[in-house]
Coordinates of C-alpha atoms and ligand atoms in Angstrom, one line a residue:
M1 CA 0.0 0.0 0.0
G2 CA 2.8 2.4 1.1
K3 CA 4.7 1.8 -2.2
N4 CA 1.5 2.5 -4.2
I5 CA 0.8 5.8 -2.8
F6 CA 4.8 6.6 -3.2
F7 CA 4.4 5.7 -6.9
A8 CA 1.2 7.7 -7.2
K9 CA 2.7 10.8 -5.6
V10 CA 6.1 10.7 -7.6
R11 CA 4.6 9.7 -10.9
A12 CA 2.4 12.9 -10.6
Q13 CA 5.6 14.9 -10.4
L14 CA 8.0 12.9 -12.4
G15 CA 5.8 11.5 -15.2
D16 CA 7.6 8.8 -17.1
R17 CA 10.9 9.9 -15.4
L18 CA 10.0 7.5 -12.6
L19 CA 11.3 4.2 -13.5
L20 CA 10.2 0.8 -12.1
A21 CA 11.5 -2.7 -12.7
D22 CA 9.3 -3.1 -15.7
S23 CA 10.2 0.1 -17.3
S24 CA 12.5 -0.2 -20.4
E25 CA 15.2 2.3 -19.1
Y26 CA 15.3 0.5 -15.5
E27 CA 18.1 -1.8 -16.4
S28 CA 20.4 0.9 -17.8
S29 CA 19.7 3.3 -15.0
R30 CA 20.3 1.0 -11.9
G31 CA 23.9 0.2 -12.9
V32 CA 26.9 2.0 -11.3
W33 CA 30.5 2.3 -12.2
N34 CA 31.7 -0.6 -10.0
G35 CA 30.4 -3.7 -11.6
M36 CA 30.6 -5.5 -8.3
H37 CA 27.5 -3.8 -7.3
D38 CA 24.6 -5.5 -9.1
R39 CA 21.8 -4.1 -7.0
R40 CA 18.1 -3.6 -7.8
P41 CA 16.3 -0.5 -6.5
L42 CA 12.5 -0.2 -5.8
A43 CA 12.5 2.8 -8.0
V44 CA 14.8 5.0 -10.2
C45 CA 13.7 8.6 -9.8
R46 CA 15.3 10.7 -12.4
C47 CA 15.0 14.2 -11.2
L48 CA 15.3 17.6 -13.0
T49 CA 14.8 20.2 -10.5
A50 CA 15.1 20.5 -6.7
A51 CA 11.4 20.5 -6.5
D52 CA 11.5 16.9 -8.0
V53 CA 13.9 15.7 -5.4
S54 CA 11.8 17.3 -2.7
V55 CA 8.6 15.5 -3.9
V56 CA 10.6 12.3 -4.2
L57 CA 12.1 12.6 -0.5
Q58 CA 9.0 13.7 1.1
S59 CA 7.0 10.7 -0.4
A60 CA 9.6 8.1 0.3
V61 CA 10.0 9.4 4.1
A62 CA 6.3 9.4 4.5
E63 CA 5.9 5.9 3.3
G64 CA 9.1 4.8 5.3
L65 CA 11.0 3.7 2.1
P66 CA 14.8 3.9 2.1
V67 CA 16.5 6.3 -0.3
T68 CA 19.9 6.4 -2.1
V69 CA 21.3 9.5 -4.1
R70 CA 23.1 8.9 -7.2
G71 CA 25.5 11.6 -8.4
G72 CA 27.9 10.1 -11.0
G73 CA 27.5 6.7 -9.6
H74 CA 31.3 6.2 -9.2
N75 CA 31.5 5.5 -5.7
V76 CA 33.6 2.2 -5.2
A77 CA 31.3 1.0 -2.6
G78 CA 28.4 1.5 -4.9
L79 CA 26.7 3.7 -2.4
A80 CA 24.4 5.2 -5.1
V81 CA 22.2 2.2 -5.2
A82 CA 20.8 -0.3 -2.8
D83 CA 18.3 -3.3 -3.2
G84 CA 14.8 -2.3 -2.6
A85 CA 15.4 1.5 -2.1
V86 CA 14.3 4.5 -4.0
M87 CA 17.2 6.3 -5.9
I88 CA 17.2 9.6 -6.4
D89 CA 19.0 9.9 -9.7
L90 CA 20.6 13.2 -10.5
S91 CA 22.1 12.2 -13.7
L92 CA 19.6 14.5 -15.9
M93 CA 20.8 17.5 -13.6
R94 CA 23.9 18.5 -15.5
E95 CA 23.9 22.1 -16.2
V96 CA 26.7 24.3 -15.5
V97 CA 26.6 28.2 -15.8
V98 CA 29.7 30.2 -15.6
D99 CA 30.2 33.8 -14.5
P100 CA 33.6 34.4 -15.8
A101 CA 33.9 38.1 -14.1
A102 CA 33.0 36.6 -10.6
R103 CA 35.0 33.5 -11.4
L104 CA 32.1 31.2 -10.2
A105 CA 30.4 28.3 -11.7
S106 CA 26.9 27.1 -10.9
A107 CA 27.0 23.5 -11.3
Q108 CA 23.8 21.0 -11.0
G109 CA 24.2 18.1 -8.5
G110 CA 24.5 15.5 -11.1
C111 CA 27.3 17.0 -13.2
L112 CA 30.3 14.8 -14.1
L113 CA 33.7 16.5 -13.8
R114 CA 33.9 16.6 -17.8
D115 CA 30.7 18.8 -17.8
L116 CA 32.3 21.4 -15.3
D117 CA 35.6 21.4 -17.3
A118 CA 33.8 21.9 -20.5
A119 CA 31.9 24.9 -19.3
T120 CA 34.8 26.5 -17.5
A121 CA 37.5 25.9 -20.2
P122 CA 36.5 28.5 -22.8
H123 CA 37.0 31.1 -20.0
G124 CA 40.5 30.0 -19.2
L125 CA 39.1 28.8 -15.7
A126 CA 38.8 25.4 -13.8
C127 CA 37.6 24.2 -10.6
P128 CA 40.1 21.8 -8.9
A129 CA 38.8 18.2 -9.1
G130 CA 39.6 14.7 -9.6
V131 CA 41.7 13.1 -12.5
V132 CA 39.0 11.0 -14.4
S133 CA 36.4 13.1 -16.1
H134 CA 33.5 10.6 -16.0
T135 CA 33.7 10.8 -12.1
G136 CA 30.6 12.5 -10.5
L137 CA 31.0 16.1 -9.0
G138 CA 28.6 15.5 -6.2
G139 CA 30.3 12.6 -4.4
L140 CA 33.7 13.7 -5.1
A141 CA 33.2 17.4 -3.9
L142 CA 31.1 16.6 -1.0
G143 CA 33.9 13.8 0.2
G144 CA 36.9 16.2 -0.6
G145 CA 38.3 16.0 -4.2
Y146 CA 41.9 15.5 -4.8
G147 CA 43.3 16.2 -8.3
W148 CA 46.2 17.7 -10.3
L149 CA 45.5 21.1 -9.0
A150 CA 45.1 20.3 -5.4
T151 CA 48.6 21.4 -4.4
K152 CA 48.4 24.7 -6.1
W153 CA 44.6 25.6 -5.2
G154 CA 43.3 23.0 -2.6
L155 CA 40.5 20.4 -2.7
T156 CA 37.3 20.6 -4.6
C157 CA 35.4 21.0 -1.2
D158 CA 37.5 24.0 -0.5
H159 CA 35.9 25.6 -3.6
I160 CA 32.2 25.2 -2.6
V161 CA 31.2 28.7 -1.9
A162 CA 27.5 27.9 -1.6
A163 CA 25.2 24.9 -2.0
E164 CA 21.5 24.5 -2.8
V165 CA 20.5 21.7 -0.7
V166 CA 17.1 19.6 -0.4
L167 CA 17.1 18.4 3.3
A168 CA 15.6 15.3 4.5
D169 CA 12.1 16.8 5.4
G170 CA 11.8 18.2 1.7
R171 CA 12.7 21.9 2.5
V172 CA 15.2 23.5 0.0
V173 CA 17.8 25.5 1.6
E174 CA 20.8 27.4 0.4
A175 CA 23.9 26.9 2.5
A176 CA 26.5 29.8 2.2
E177 CA 29.3 31.7 3.5
G178 CA 28.3 34.9 4.9
P179 CA 26.0 36.5 7.5
P180 CA 24.3 34.2 10.3
G181 CA 21.1 32.4 9.0
Q182 CA 22.9 31.1 5.9
H183 CA 23.4 27.6 7.2
E184 CA 27.2 28.0 7.6
D185 CA 27.1 24.9 9.7
L186 CA 25.7 23.0 6.9
L187 CA 28.3 24.3 4.4
W188 CA 31.1 23.5 6.7
A189 CA 29.8 19.9 6.9
L190 CA 29.3 19.7 3.1
R191 CA 33.0 20.3 2.7
G192 CA 34.2 16.9 3.5
G193 CA 31.2 15.2 5.3
G194 CA 29.9 13.3 2.3
G195 CA 26.1 13.0 1.5
N196 CA 25.1 12.7 5.0
F197 CA 23.2 16.1 5.1
G198 CA 20.9 16.4 2.2
V199 CA 20.8 16.3 -1.5
V200 CA 22.9 19.1 -3.1
T201 CA 21.0 20.1 -6.3
R202 CA 23.5 23.0 -7.0
F203 CA 26.9 23.9 -6.1
T204 CA 28.4 27.3 -6.4
L205 CA 32.2 26.7 -7.0
R206 CA 35.0 29.2 -7.2
L207 CA 37.1 29.0 -10.1
R208 CA 40.8 29.4 -10.8
P209 CA 42.7 30.6 -13.7
V210 CA 44.2 27.7 -15.9
R211 CA 45.9 27.6 -19.4
D212 CA 47.8 24.7 -21.2
V213 CA 49.8 22.3 -19.0
G214 CA 53.2 21.0 -19.3
H215 CA 52.7 17.1 -18.8
W216 CA 55.8 14.6 -18.2
T217 CA 55.5 10.9 -17.9
S218 CA 58.6 8.8 -17.2
V219 CA 58.7 5.0 -17.2
Y220 CA 61.2 2.8 -15.1
P221 CA 61.6 -0.9 -15.3
L222 CA 60.6 -2.3 -11.8
D223 CA 64.4 -3.1 -10.9
A224 CA 65.2 0.7 -11.2
A225 CA 62.0 1.6 -9.5
G226 CA 63.6 1.7 -6.0
E227 CA 66.2 4.2 -7.0
A228 CA 63.6 6.5 -8.9
L229 CA 61.5 6.4 -5.8
A230 CA 64.2 7.5 -3.5
S231 CA 64.8 10.3 -5.8
Y232 CA 61.0 11.2 -5.8
R233 CA 61.1 11.0 -2.0
A234 CA 63.9 13.5 -1.8
F235 CA 62.2 15.8 -4.3
A236 CA 58.6 15.5 -3.3
G237 CA 58.7 17.4 -0.2
G238 CA 60.4 20.4 -1.7
Q239 CA 58.6 20.5 -5.0
P240 CA 56.9 23.9 -6.0
A241 CA 53.0 24.3 -5.5
D242 CA 52.9 24.9 -9.4
L243 CA 54.1 21.2 -10.0
H244 CA 52.0 18.3 -9.1
T245 CA 53.3 14.7 -9.3
V246 CA 51.9 11.3 -9.3
G247 CA 53.5 8.0 -9.0
T248 CA 52.1 4.8 -10.5
L249 CA 53.1 1.1 -10.2
K250 CA 51.1 -0.8 -13.0
H251 CA 51.5 -3.1 -16.1
A252 CA 53.0 -0.9 -19.0
G253 CA 50.7 -0.6 -21.9
E254 CA 51.3 -1.0 -25.6
Q255 CA 51.8 2.9 -26.2
E256 CA 54.4 3.8 -28.9
W257 CA 56.6 5.7 -26.6
I258 CA 56.9 2.8 -24.0
P259 CA 60.1 0.7 -24.8
A260 CA 58.9 -2.5 -26.2
V261 CA 60.8 -4.5 -23.7
L262 CA 58.5 -3.1 -20.8
R263 CA 55.2 -3.4 -22.4
G264 CA 52.9 -5.9 -20.5
R265 CA 55.3 -5.9 -17.5
P266 CA 54.8 -4.1 -14.1
A267 CA 56.6 -0.8 -14.3
L268 CA 56.8 2.5 -12.4
F269 CA 55.5 5.8 -13.9
L270 CA 56.3 9.2 -12.5
S271 CA 54.1 11.9 -14.1
A272 CA 54.2 15.5 -13.3
A273 CA 52.0 18.5 -14.5
W274 CA 53.2 22.0 -14.5
F275 CA 50.8 24.9 -13.9
G276 CA 53.5 27.6 -13.4
E277 CA 55.0 30.0 -16.1
Q278 CA 55.7 28.5 -19.3
G279 CA 59.5 27.3 -19.7
G280 CA 59.6 26.9 -15.8
A281 CA 58.9 23.3 -15.6
P282 CA 62.1 21.7 -17.0
E283 CA 64.0 23.6 -14.2
A284 CA 61.6 22.4 -11.4
L285 CA 61.7 18.9 -12.7
A286 CA 65.6 18.8 -13.0
P287 CA 66.3 17.4 -9.5
L288 CA 63.7 14.6 -10.1
L289 CA 65.2 13.3 -13.4
A290 CA 68.8 13.8 -12.0
G291 CA 68.1 10.4 -10.1
A292 CA 67.6 7.1 -11.8
K293 CA 67.6 7.4 -15.5
P294 CA 63.9 6.7 -16.9
A295 CA 63.7 4.1 -19.8
A296 CA 61.6 6.7 -21.6
V297 CA 60.1 10.0 -21.2
L298 CA 56.8 11.3 -22.9
A299 CA 56.8 15.3 -22.6
R300 CA 53.8 17.3 -24.1
Q301 CA 52.0 20.3 -23.8
I302 CA 48.2 19.7 -23.4
S303 CA 45.0 21.5 -22.4
Y304 CA 43.7 21.5 -19.0
A305 CA 40.6 19.5 -20.3
Q306 CA 42.9 16.9 -21.9
L307 CA 45.0 16.7 -18.8
Q308 CA 41.7 15.8 -16.8
A309 CA 40.7 13.0 -19.4
L310 CA 44.2 11.3 -19.5
G311 CA 42.8 8.7 -17.0
D312 CA 39.5 8.0 -18.7
S313 CA 39.9 5.0 -20.7
S314 CA 41.8 2.9 -18.1
E315 CA 38.7 3.2 -15.6
P316 CA 35.8 1.9 -17.8
F317 CA 32.2 1.7 -16.4
G318 CA 31.0 -1.7 -15.5
N319 CA 34.4 -3.6 -14.6
R320 CA 34.9 -4.9 -11.4
Y321 CA 37.1 -2.8 -8.8
F322 CA 38.2 -3.1 -5.4
T323 CA 40.2 0.0 -3.9
K324 CA 41.7 0.5 -0.8
S325 CA 43.6 3.6 0.4
C326 CA 45.8 5.0 3.2
Y327 CA 47.7 8.1 3.9
L328 CA 51.4 7.9 4.5
A329 CA 53.8 9.8 6.8
E330 CA 56.6 9.1 4.4
L331 CA 58.0 7.2 1.4
S332 CA 60.6 5.5 3.6
S333 CA 62.8 2.8 2.2
G334 CA 60.4 0.4 4.0
V335 CA 57.4 1.8 2.0
I336 CA 59.0 1.6 -1.2
E337 CA 59.9 -2.2 -0.7
T338 CA 56.5 -3.0 0.2
A339 CA 55.2 -1.0 -2.6
L340 CA 57.4 -2.7 -5.1
A341 CA 56.4 -6.2 -3.6
S342 CA 52.9 -5.3 -4.1
A343 CA 53.5 -4.4 -7.7
R344 CA 55.1 -7.5 -8.4
A345 CA 52.0 -9.4 -6.7
I346 CA 49.4 -7.7 -8.9
R347 CA 46.9 -10.1 -9.7
S348 CA 45.3 -8.6 -12.9
P349 CA 47.2 -6.5 -15.4
R350 CA 44.6 -3.8 -15.1
S351 CA 45.4 -3.0 -11.3
S352 CA 47.5 -0.2 -10.2
I353 CA 49.0 1.4 -7.1
D354 CA 49.0 5.1 -7.1
F355 CA 50.6 7.6 -4.6
E356 CA 51.1 11.3 -4.5
Y357 CA 52.6 13.9 -2.5
L358 CA 49.8 16.2 -1.2
R359 CA 50.1 19.3 1.2
G360 CA 50.6 22.6 -0.5
A361 CA 47.3 24.5 -0.7
I362 CA 45.5 21.4 0.8
A363 CA 47.5 21.8 4.1
D364 CA 47.2 25.8 4.1
V365 CA 43.4 25.7 4.7
P366 CA 42.9 25.8 8.5
A367 CA 42.1 22.5 9.8
E368 CA 38.9 23.5 11.7
S369 CA 37.4 25.5 8.6
S370 CA 35.8 22.5 6.9
A371 CA 34.7 18.8 7.8
F372 CA 37.5 17.5 5.5
P373 CA 40.1 15.7 8.0
C374 CA 43.7 15.0 7.7
R375 CA 44.7 18.0 5.7
D376 CA 48.4 17.6 6.8
A377 CA 48.7 14.1 5.3
P378 CA 52.1 14.0 3.4
Y379 CA 51.1 11.3 0.9
I380 CA 48.0 9.2 -0.4
Y381 CA 48.5 5.8 -1.6
T382 CA 45.8 3.7 -3.2
A383 CA 45.9 0.1 -4.4
S384 CA 43.0 -0.2 -7.1
A385 CA 42.3 -3.8 -8.3
Q386 CA 40.5 -4.0 -11.6
W387 CA 39.3 -7.3 -13.3
T388 CA 36.3 -8.6 -15.2
D389 CA 35.5 -12.1 -14.2
P390 CA 33.5 -12.5 -11.0
A391 CA 35.5 -15.9 -10.4
D392 CA 38.6 -13.5 -9.7
D393 CA 36.9 -11.4 -7.1
G394 CA 38.6 -13.0 -4.1
E395 CA 42.1 -12.8 -5.1
N396 CA 41.9 -9.2 -6.4
A397 CA 40.2 -7.8 -3.5
E398 CA 42.7 -9.7 -1.2
W399 CA 45.7 -8.1 -3.2
S400 CA 44.2 -4.6 -2.6
R401 CA 43.4 -5.3 1.2
H402 CA 46.9 -6.8 1.5
S403 CA 48.8 -3.9 -0.1
I404 CA 47.2 -1.4 2.3
D405 CA 47.5 -3.7 5.5
S406 CA 51.1 -4.4 4.7
L407 CA 51.9 -0.7 5.0
R408 CA 50.0 -0.4 8.2
P409 CA 53.2 0.8 10.5
H410 CA 53.5 3.6 7.9
H411 CA 49.9 4.7 8.0
Y412 CA 49.0 8.4 8.8
G413 CA 45.8 9.4 10.3
G414 CA 42.5 8.1 9.0
T415 CA 41.5 7.3 5.4
Y416 CA 40.1 9.4 2.4
V417 CA 36.4 8.9 2.8
N418 CA 35.9 8.6 -1.0
Y419 CA 38.2 5.7 -1.3
V420 CA 36.7 3.6 1.5
Q421 CA 35.2 0.3 0.1
D422 CA 34.3 -1.9 2.9
E423 CA 33.7 -2.0 6.5
A424 CA 37.1 -3.3 7.1
D425 CA 38.3 0.2 7.0
G426 CA 36.8 0.6 10.4
D427 CA 34.1 2.9 11.6
V428 CA 33.6 6.4 10.1
S429 CA 34.7 8.2 13.5
G430 CA 38.2 6.8 12.5
I431 CA 38.0 8.6 9.2
Y432 CA 37.2 12.0 10.7
G433 CA 38.8 11.7 14.3
T434 CA 36.6 11.8 17.4
G435 CA 36.2 15.6 17.8
R436 CA 35.3 16.3 14.1
Y437 CA 33.1 13.2 14.0
R438 CA 31.0 14.6 17.0
K439 CA 30.7 18.0 15.4
L440 CA 29.6 16.3 12.1
G441 CA 27.2 14.3 14.3
I442 CA 25.7 17.7 15.7
V443 CA 25.2 18.9 12.3
K444 CA 23.6 15.7 11.1
G445 CA 21.1 15.8 14.0
R446 CA 20.1 19.3 13.1
Y447 CA 19.5 18.7 9.4
D448 CA 18.9 14.9 9.2
P449 CA 17.8 13.6 12.6
K450 CA 16.3 10.6 11.4
N451 CA 19.3 9.7 9.3
V452 CA 17.4 9.4 6.1
F453 CA 20.7 9.9 4.2
C454 CA 22.3 6.7 5.4
H455 CA 23.7 5.3 2.2
N456 CA 27.1 6.9 2.6
K457 CA 29.9 6.6 5.1
N458 CA 27.3 7.3 7.8
I459 CA 27.4 9.8 10.5
Q460 CA 25.2 9.1 13.3
P461 CA 23.3 12.1 14.3
V462 CA 23.7 13.5 17.7
L463 CA 20.2 14.6 18.9
N464 CA 20.8 16.6 21.9
D465 CA 22.8 18.9 20.5
A466 CA 22.5 21.6 23.4
A467 CA 24.4 19.0 25.9
T468 CA 27.4 18.7 23.4
H469 CA 27.3 22.3 22.1
G470 CA 29.7 23.8 24.7
E471 CA 32.3 21.2 24.3
D472 CA 33.2 22.2 20.7
Ligands
FAD501 P1 28.0 8.3 -6.3 O1 28.3 7.0 -6.3 O2 26.9 9.0 -7.4 O3 27.6 8.9 -4.9 C1 28.7 8.7 -4.0 C2 28.1 9.1 -2.7 O4 27.8 10.6 -2.6 C3 26.7 8.6 -2.2 O5 26.6 8.5 -0.8 C4 25.7 9.5 -2.8 O6 24.5 9.6 -2.2 C5 26.5 11.0 -2.5 N1 26.1 11.9 -3.5 C6 26.4 12.1 -4.8 N2 26.0 12.9 -5.4 C7 25.4 13.8 -4.4 C8 24.8 15.1 -4.2 N3 24.7 15.8 -5.3 N4 24.2 15.4 -3.1 C9 24.3 14.7 -2.2 N5 24.9 13.4 -1.8 C10 25.4 13.0 -3.1 N6 38.4 11.2 -5.8 C11 39.3 12.3 -5.8 O7 39.0 12.7 -4.6 N7 40.0 12.3 -6.8 C12 40.2 11.8 -7.8 O8 40.8 12.1 -8.7 C13 39.4 10.7 -8.0 N8 39.3 9.8 -9.2 C14 38.4 8.7 -9.2 C15 38.4 8.1 -10.3 C16 37.5 7.1 -10.6 C17 37.6 6.3 -11.8 C18 36.7 6.7 -9.6 C19 35.8 5.6 -9.7 C20 36.7 7.4 -8.4 C21 37.5 8.5 -8.3 N9 37.5 9.4 -6.9 C22 38.4 10.3 -7.0 C23 36.7 8.9 -5.8 C24 35.4 9.7 -6.0 O9 35.6 10.9 -5.4 C25 34.3 9.0 -5.3 O10 34.1 7.7 -6.2 C26 32.9 9.9 -5.3 O11 32.0 9.2 -4.5 C27 32.3 9.9 -6.7 O12 31.3 10.7 -6.6 P2 29.9 10.2 -7.5 O13 29.0 11.3 -7.5 O14 30.3 9.7 -9.0 O15 29.5 9.0 -6.8

């Protein structure tokens, strides 16, 4: 009965954008990026406006139906879809409006990163975001948002100036910086606290100037990787903010610039992107290249949009993925040895280990000014398993788990909430730390006291706010 009332109310608002199991578009709409999560929602509600989202939410809550929110559907844990739940699907909400004079973009909550880049690039502007352009802006920005511009300008969440949010009770509010009454507490929580507080239907994002980017990738055989990584360690801490570097251990591809002898074998790739004055990069990179001699280097000048799409084809929709991640205090000899052992043990040629030096502008933002934790982490390290045959699930997940567990003595702080795949990562308070988690719980208690938004890395609402207020 409750379900039928829900269907009637939502159909009156969405019409044929309400997809049920017998709808022709249901099958294609329920899938998410990680093919491990084959789930069947009760309904997929394809929203176009905040008013649509509000009606779906109020109707679901009134009938006691669980809800999930889908941005880009890229979360490794498949948080956007759950069996039997109502999916609030934002994938039709991808409009971006740019105000170049104010250097602001207004982006709907279902945008992919490529939508944002396509709209801002003609103005020579960008919002710092992740490195694969088919990732959703919603989940990425609400959980943090590392990317090529992070050391120069900070995280995506640091660029959220305001947000239009549909709350659990259906109200539509604007959270913004500024005078009291603008839900500043909500804005604080949206900058790193994930999708716990409401459905963001529109982000207002600060933009930064960008132009063409100098990009270098050097490749080393695994037996030279230890020496190269020792050079990288010496270099990384002092690298200029205009330079962002990423290391990857993976099987070398068949590209022409890669020496034939390395193709199909595990190898080290060091990549660098230069955002400073033209011509400044070779000088900045010299100390790194003075170490172990790479087997080959690919150097090119590319547009920012091209840079953002470099990783697209290696992370296709629908393959099976298992990702675990940690922060590291340093790239010590022990870490390097362990990482190389993991690279040798990779189970699937599509899998990779990625690490990058962080800090810079990420760490310049005061720790208490946003919900995002662990701003001072020196390195992030990720072991991403990717394969296609379900029979290989166990060994690939185990490889990723073991890669991170074997570095446990070197872990630093919590984990990055957007790379958490399973419960073995511990509870959410460990991600944020006790004090920050409690503050998030208080904000959750104000905006979502019944925990309607629970398909995320869930923050438990603190309901007697007054009792805990003074302690913060
Ligand atoms: P979804 O699966 O749609 O949603 C994830 C969570 O966010 C869910 O809980 C959902 O309910 C919530 N959510 C999404 N949109 C909204 C919204 N508008 N309002 C409220 N809640 C919402 N992270 C980085 O920091 N840097 C990277 O470079 C990076 N690269 C990646 C590359 C790939 C190939 C993948 C798969 C992931 C990458 N990530 C990266 C991780 C990424 O940040 C997370 O997967 C993130 O959750 C993706 O957001 P989404 O909207 O696509 O996810």
